[in-house]
PDB file of C-alpha atoms in Angstrom:
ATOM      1  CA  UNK A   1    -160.870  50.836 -70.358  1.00  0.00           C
ATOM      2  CA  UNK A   2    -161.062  53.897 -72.464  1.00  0.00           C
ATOM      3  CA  UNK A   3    -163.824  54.196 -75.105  1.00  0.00           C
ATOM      4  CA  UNK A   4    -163.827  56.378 -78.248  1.00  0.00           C
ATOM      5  CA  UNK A   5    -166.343  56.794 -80.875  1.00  0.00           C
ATOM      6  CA  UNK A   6    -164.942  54.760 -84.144  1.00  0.00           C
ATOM      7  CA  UNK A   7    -165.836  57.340 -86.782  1.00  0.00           C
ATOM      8  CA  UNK A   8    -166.352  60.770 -87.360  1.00  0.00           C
ATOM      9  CA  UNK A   9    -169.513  59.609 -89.248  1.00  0.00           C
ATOM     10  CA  UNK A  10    -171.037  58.238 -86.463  1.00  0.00           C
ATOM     11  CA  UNK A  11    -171.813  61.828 -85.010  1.00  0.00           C
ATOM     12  CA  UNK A  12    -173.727  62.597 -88.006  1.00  0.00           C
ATOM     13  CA  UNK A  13    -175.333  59.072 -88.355  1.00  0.00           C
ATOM     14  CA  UNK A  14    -178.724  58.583 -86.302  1.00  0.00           C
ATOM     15  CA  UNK A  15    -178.755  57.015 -82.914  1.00  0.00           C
ATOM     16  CA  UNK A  16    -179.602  53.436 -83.664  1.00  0.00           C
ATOM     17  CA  UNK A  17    -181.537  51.615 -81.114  1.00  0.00           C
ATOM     18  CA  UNK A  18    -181.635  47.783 -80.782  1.00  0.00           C
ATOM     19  CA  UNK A  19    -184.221  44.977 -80.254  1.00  0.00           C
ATOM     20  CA  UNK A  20    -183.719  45.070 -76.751  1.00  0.00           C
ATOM     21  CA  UNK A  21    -184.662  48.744 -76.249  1.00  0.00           C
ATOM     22  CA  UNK A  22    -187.879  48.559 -74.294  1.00  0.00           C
ATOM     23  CA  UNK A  23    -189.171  51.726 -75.816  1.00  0.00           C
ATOM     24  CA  UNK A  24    -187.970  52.912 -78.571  1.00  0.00           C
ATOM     25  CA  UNK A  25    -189.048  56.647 -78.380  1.00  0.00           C
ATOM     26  CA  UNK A  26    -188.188  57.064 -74.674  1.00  0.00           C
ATOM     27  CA  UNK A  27    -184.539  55.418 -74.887  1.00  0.00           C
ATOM     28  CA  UNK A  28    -182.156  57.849 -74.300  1.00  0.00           C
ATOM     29  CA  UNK A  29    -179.511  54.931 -73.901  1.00  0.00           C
ATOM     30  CA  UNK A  30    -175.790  56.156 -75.822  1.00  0.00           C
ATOM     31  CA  UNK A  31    -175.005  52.545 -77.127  1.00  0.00           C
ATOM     32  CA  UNK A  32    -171.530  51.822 -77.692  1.00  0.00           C
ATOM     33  CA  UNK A  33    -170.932  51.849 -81.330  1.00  0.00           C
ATOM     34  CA  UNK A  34    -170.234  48.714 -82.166  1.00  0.00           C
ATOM     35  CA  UNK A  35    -174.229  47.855 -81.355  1.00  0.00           C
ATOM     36  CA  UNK A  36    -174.919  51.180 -83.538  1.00  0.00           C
ATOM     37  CA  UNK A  37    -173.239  49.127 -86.270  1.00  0.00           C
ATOM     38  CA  UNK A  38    -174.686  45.816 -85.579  1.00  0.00           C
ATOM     39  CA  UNK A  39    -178.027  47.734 -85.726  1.00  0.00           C
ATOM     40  CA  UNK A  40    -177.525  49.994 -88.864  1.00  0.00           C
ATOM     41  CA  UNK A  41    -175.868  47.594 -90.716  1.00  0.00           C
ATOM     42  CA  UNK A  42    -178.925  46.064 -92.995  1.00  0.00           C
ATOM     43  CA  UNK A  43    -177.301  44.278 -95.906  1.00  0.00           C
ATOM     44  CA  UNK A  44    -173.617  43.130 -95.517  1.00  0.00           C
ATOM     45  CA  UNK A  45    -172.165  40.807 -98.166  1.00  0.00           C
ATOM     46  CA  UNK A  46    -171.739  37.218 -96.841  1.00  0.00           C
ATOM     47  CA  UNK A  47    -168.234  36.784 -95.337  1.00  0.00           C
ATOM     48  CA  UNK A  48    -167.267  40.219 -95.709  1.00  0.00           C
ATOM     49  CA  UNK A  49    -167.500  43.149 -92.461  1.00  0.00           C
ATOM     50  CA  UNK A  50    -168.675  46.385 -93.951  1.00  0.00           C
ATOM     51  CA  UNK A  51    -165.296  48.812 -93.534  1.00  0.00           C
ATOM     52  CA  UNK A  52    -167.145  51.056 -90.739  1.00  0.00           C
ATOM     53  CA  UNK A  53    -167.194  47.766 -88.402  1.00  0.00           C
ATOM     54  CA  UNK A  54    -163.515  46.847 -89.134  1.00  0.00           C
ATOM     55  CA  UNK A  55    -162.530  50.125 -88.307  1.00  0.00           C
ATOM     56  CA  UNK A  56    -164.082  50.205 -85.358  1.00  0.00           C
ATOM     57  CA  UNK A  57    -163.281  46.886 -84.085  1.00  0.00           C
ATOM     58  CA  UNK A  58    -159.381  48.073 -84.375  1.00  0.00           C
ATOM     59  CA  UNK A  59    -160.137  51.138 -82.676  1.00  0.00           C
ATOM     60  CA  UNK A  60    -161.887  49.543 -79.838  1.00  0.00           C
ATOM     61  CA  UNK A  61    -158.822  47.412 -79.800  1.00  0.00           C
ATOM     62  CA  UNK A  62    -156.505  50.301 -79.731  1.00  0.00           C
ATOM     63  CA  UNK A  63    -158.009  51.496 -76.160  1.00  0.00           C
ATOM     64  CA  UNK A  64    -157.906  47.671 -74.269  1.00  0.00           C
ATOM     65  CA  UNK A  65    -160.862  46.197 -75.679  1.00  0.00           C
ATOM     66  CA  UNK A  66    -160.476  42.230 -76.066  1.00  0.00           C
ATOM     67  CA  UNK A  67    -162.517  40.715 -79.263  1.00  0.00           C
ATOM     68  CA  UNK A  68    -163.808  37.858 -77.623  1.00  0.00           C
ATOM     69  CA  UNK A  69    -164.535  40.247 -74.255  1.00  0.00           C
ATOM     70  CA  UNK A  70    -168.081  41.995 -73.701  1.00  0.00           C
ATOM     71  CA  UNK A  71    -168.857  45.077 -76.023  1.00  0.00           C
ATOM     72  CA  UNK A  72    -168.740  48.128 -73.381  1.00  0.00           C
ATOM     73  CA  UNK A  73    -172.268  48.870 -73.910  1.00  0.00           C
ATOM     74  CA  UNK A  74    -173.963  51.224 -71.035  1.00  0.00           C
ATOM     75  CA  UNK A  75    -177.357  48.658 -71.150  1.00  0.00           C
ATOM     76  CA  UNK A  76    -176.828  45.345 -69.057  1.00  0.00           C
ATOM     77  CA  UNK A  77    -178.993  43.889 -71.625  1.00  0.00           C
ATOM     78  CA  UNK A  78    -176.195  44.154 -74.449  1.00  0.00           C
ATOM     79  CA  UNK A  79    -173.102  43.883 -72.511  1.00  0.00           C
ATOM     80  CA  UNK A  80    -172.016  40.597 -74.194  1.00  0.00           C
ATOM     81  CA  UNK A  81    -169.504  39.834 -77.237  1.00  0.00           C
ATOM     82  CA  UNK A  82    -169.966  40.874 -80.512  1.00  0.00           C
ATOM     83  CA  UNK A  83    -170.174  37.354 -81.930  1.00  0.00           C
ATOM     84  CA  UNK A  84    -172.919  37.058 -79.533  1.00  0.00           C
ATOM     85  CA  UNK A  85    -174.692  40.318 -80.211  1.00  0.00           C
ATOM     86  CA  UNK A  86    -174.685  39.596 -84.240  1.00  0.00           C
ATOM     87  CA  UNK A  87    -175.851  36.172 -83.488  1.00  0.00           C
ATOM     88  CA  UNK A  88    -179.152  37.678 -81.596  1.00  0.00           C
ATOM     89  CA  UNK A  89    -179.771  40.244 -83.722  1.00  0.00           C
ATOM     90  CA  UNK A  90    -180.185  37.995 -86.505  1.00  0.00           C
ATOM     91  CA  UNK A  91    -177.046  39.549 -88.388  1.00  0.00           C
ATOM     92  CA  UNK A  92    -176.074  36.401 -90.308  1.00  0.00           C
ATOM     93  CA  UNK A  93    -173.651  38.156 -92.881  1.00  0.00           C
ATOM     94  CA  UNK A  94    -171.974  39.972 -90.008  1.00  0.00           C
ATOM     95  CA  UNK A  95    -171.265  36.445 -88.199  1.00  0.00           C
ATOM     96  CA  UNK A  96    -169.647  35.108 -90.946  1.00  0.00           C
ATOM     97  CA  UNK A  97    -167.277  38.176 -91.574  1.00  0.00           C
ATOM     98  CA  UNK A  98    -166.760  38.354 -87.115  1.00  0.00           C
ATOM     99  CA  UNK A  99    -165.254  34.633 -87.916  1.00  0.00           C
ATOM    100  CA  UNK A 100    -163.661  35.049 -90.742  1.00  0.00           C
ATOM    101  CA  UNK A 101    -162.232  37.880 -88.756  1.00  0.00           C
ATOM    102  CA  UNK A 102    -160.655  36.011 -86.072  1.00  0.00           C
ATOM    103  CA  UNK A 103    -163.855  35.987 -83.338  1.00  0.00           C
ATOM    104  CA  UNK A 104    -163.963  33.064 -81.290  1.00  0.00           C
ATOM    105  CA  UNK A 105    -167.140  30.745 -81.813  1.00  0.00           C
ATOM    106  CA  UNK A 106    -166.980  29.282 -78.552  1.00  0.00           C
ATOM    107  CA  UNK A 107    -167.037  32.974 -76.535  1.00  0.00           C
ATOM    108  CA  UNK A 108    -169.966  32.662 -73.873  1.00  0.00           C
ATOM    109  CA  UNK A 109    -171.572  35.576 -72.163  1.00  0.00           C
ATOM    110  CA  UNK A 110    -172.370  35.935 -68.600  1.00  0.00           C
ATOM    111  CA  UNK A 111    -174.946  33.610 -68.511  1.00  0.00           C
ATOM    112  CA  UNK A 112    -172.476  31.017 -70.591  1.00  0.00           C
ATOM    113  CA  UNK A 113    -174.240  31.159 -73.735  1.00  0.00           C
ATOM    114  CA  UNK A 114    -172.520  30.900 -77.055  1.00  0.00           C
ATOM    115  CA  UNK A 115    -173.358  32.556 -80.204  1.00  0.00           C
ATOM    116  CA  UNK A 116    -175.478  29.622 -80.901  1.00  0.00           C
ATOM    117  CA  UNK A 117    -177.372  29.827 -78.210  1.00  0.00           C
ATOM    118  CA  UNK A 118    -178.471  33.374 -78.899  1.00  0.00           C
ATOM    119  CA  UNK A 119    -179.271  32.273 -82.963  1.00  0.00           C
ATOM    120  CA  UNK A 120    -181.149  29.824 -81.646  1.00  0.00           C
ATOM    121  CA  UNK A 121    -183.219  31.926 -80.058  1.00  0.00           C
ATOM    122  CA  UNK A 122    -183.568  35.196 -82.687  1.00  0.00           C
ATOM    123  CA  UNK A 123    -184.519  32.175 -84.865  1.00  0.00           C
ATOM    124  CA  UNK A 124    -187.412  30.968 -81.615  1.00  0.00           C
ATOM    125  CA  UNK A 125    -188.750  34.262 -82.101  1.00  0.00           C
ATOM    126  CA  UNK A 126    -189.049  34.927 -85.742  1.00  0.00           C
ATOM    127  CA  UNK A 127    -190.456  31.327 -85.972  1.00  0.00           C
ATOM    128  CA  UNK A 128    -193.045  32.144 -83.398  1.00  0.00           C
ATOM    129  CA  UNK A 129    -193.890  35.511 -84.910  1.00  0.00           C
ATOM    130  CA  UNK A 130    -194.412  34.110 -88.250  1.00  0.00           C
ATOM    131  CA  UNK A 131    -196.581  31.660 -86.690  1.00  0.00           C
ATOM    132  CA  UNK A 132    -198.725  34.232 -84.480  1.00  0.00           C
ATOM    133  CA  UNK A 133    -199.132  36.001 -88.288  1.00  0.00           C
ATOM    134  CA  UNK A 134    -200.431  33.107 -89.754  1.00  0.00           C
ATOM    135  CA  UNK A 135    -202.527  32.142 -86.788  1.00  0.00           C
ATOM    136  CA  UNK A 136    -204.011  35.464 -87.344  1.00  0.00           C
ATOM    137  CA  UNK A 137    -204.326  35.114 -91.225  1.00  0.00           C
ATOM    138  CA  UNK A 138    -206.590  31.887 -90.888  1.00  0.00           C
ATOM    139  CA  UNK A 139    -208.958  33.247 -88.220  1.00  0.00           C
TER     140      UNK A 139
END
């Protein structure tokens, strides 16, 4: 499958880099850029997919790309749906538009995890951060 980049912004825009990037300065990683969105999207209205990401969903969709199918991204790490992606990076507004959109709730990754499964754990981890911080606080 072909891949394009979706805008003519996106050449001007800053690389984004995700939470997965093990080191942020020395990631030379090109992610596809549908995780650029996910990742510089900060505040999307509830229920509603900021234009960039609909336009880029249709172009993806233009050169094979399924939906429901694993984003082409070059890091194993992030090779997953988009559903699934949003979900684990904590992107609540963008899951809501994804379904509103037509994305399939019950899409699993490789290792057969929903989208649940991966908001279950960005939640694990903000919980235990939050917790390390005020572990820290009281001492």
């Amino acid at each position: 499958m072909a891949t394009a980049t979706c805008s003519s912004r996106s050449r001007k825009r800053k690389q984004h880099h995700t939470p997965l990037c093990t080191s942020l300065k020395k990631c030379t990683v090109n992610h596809h850029e549908l995780v650029n969105l996910l990742c510089w999207d900060s505040n999307s209205s509830f229920g509603d997919l900021p234009i960039a990401m609909k336009q880029c969903i249709e172009m993806s969709k233009g050169f094979g790309w399924d939906q429901n199918s694993n984003v082409p991204d070059p890091s194993k790490e992030l090779t997953s749906p988009l559903l699934v992606l949003a979900c684990a990076f904590g992107k609540a507004g963008i899951v809501e538009g994804l379904l509103r959109y037509g994305f399939d709730a019950s899409v699993v990754n490789e290792h057969c995890e929903t989208a649940l499964h991966a908001s279950a754990r960005y939640m694990y981890s903000k919980i235990d951060m939050w917790g390390r911080k005020l572990k820290s606080l009281n001492t």
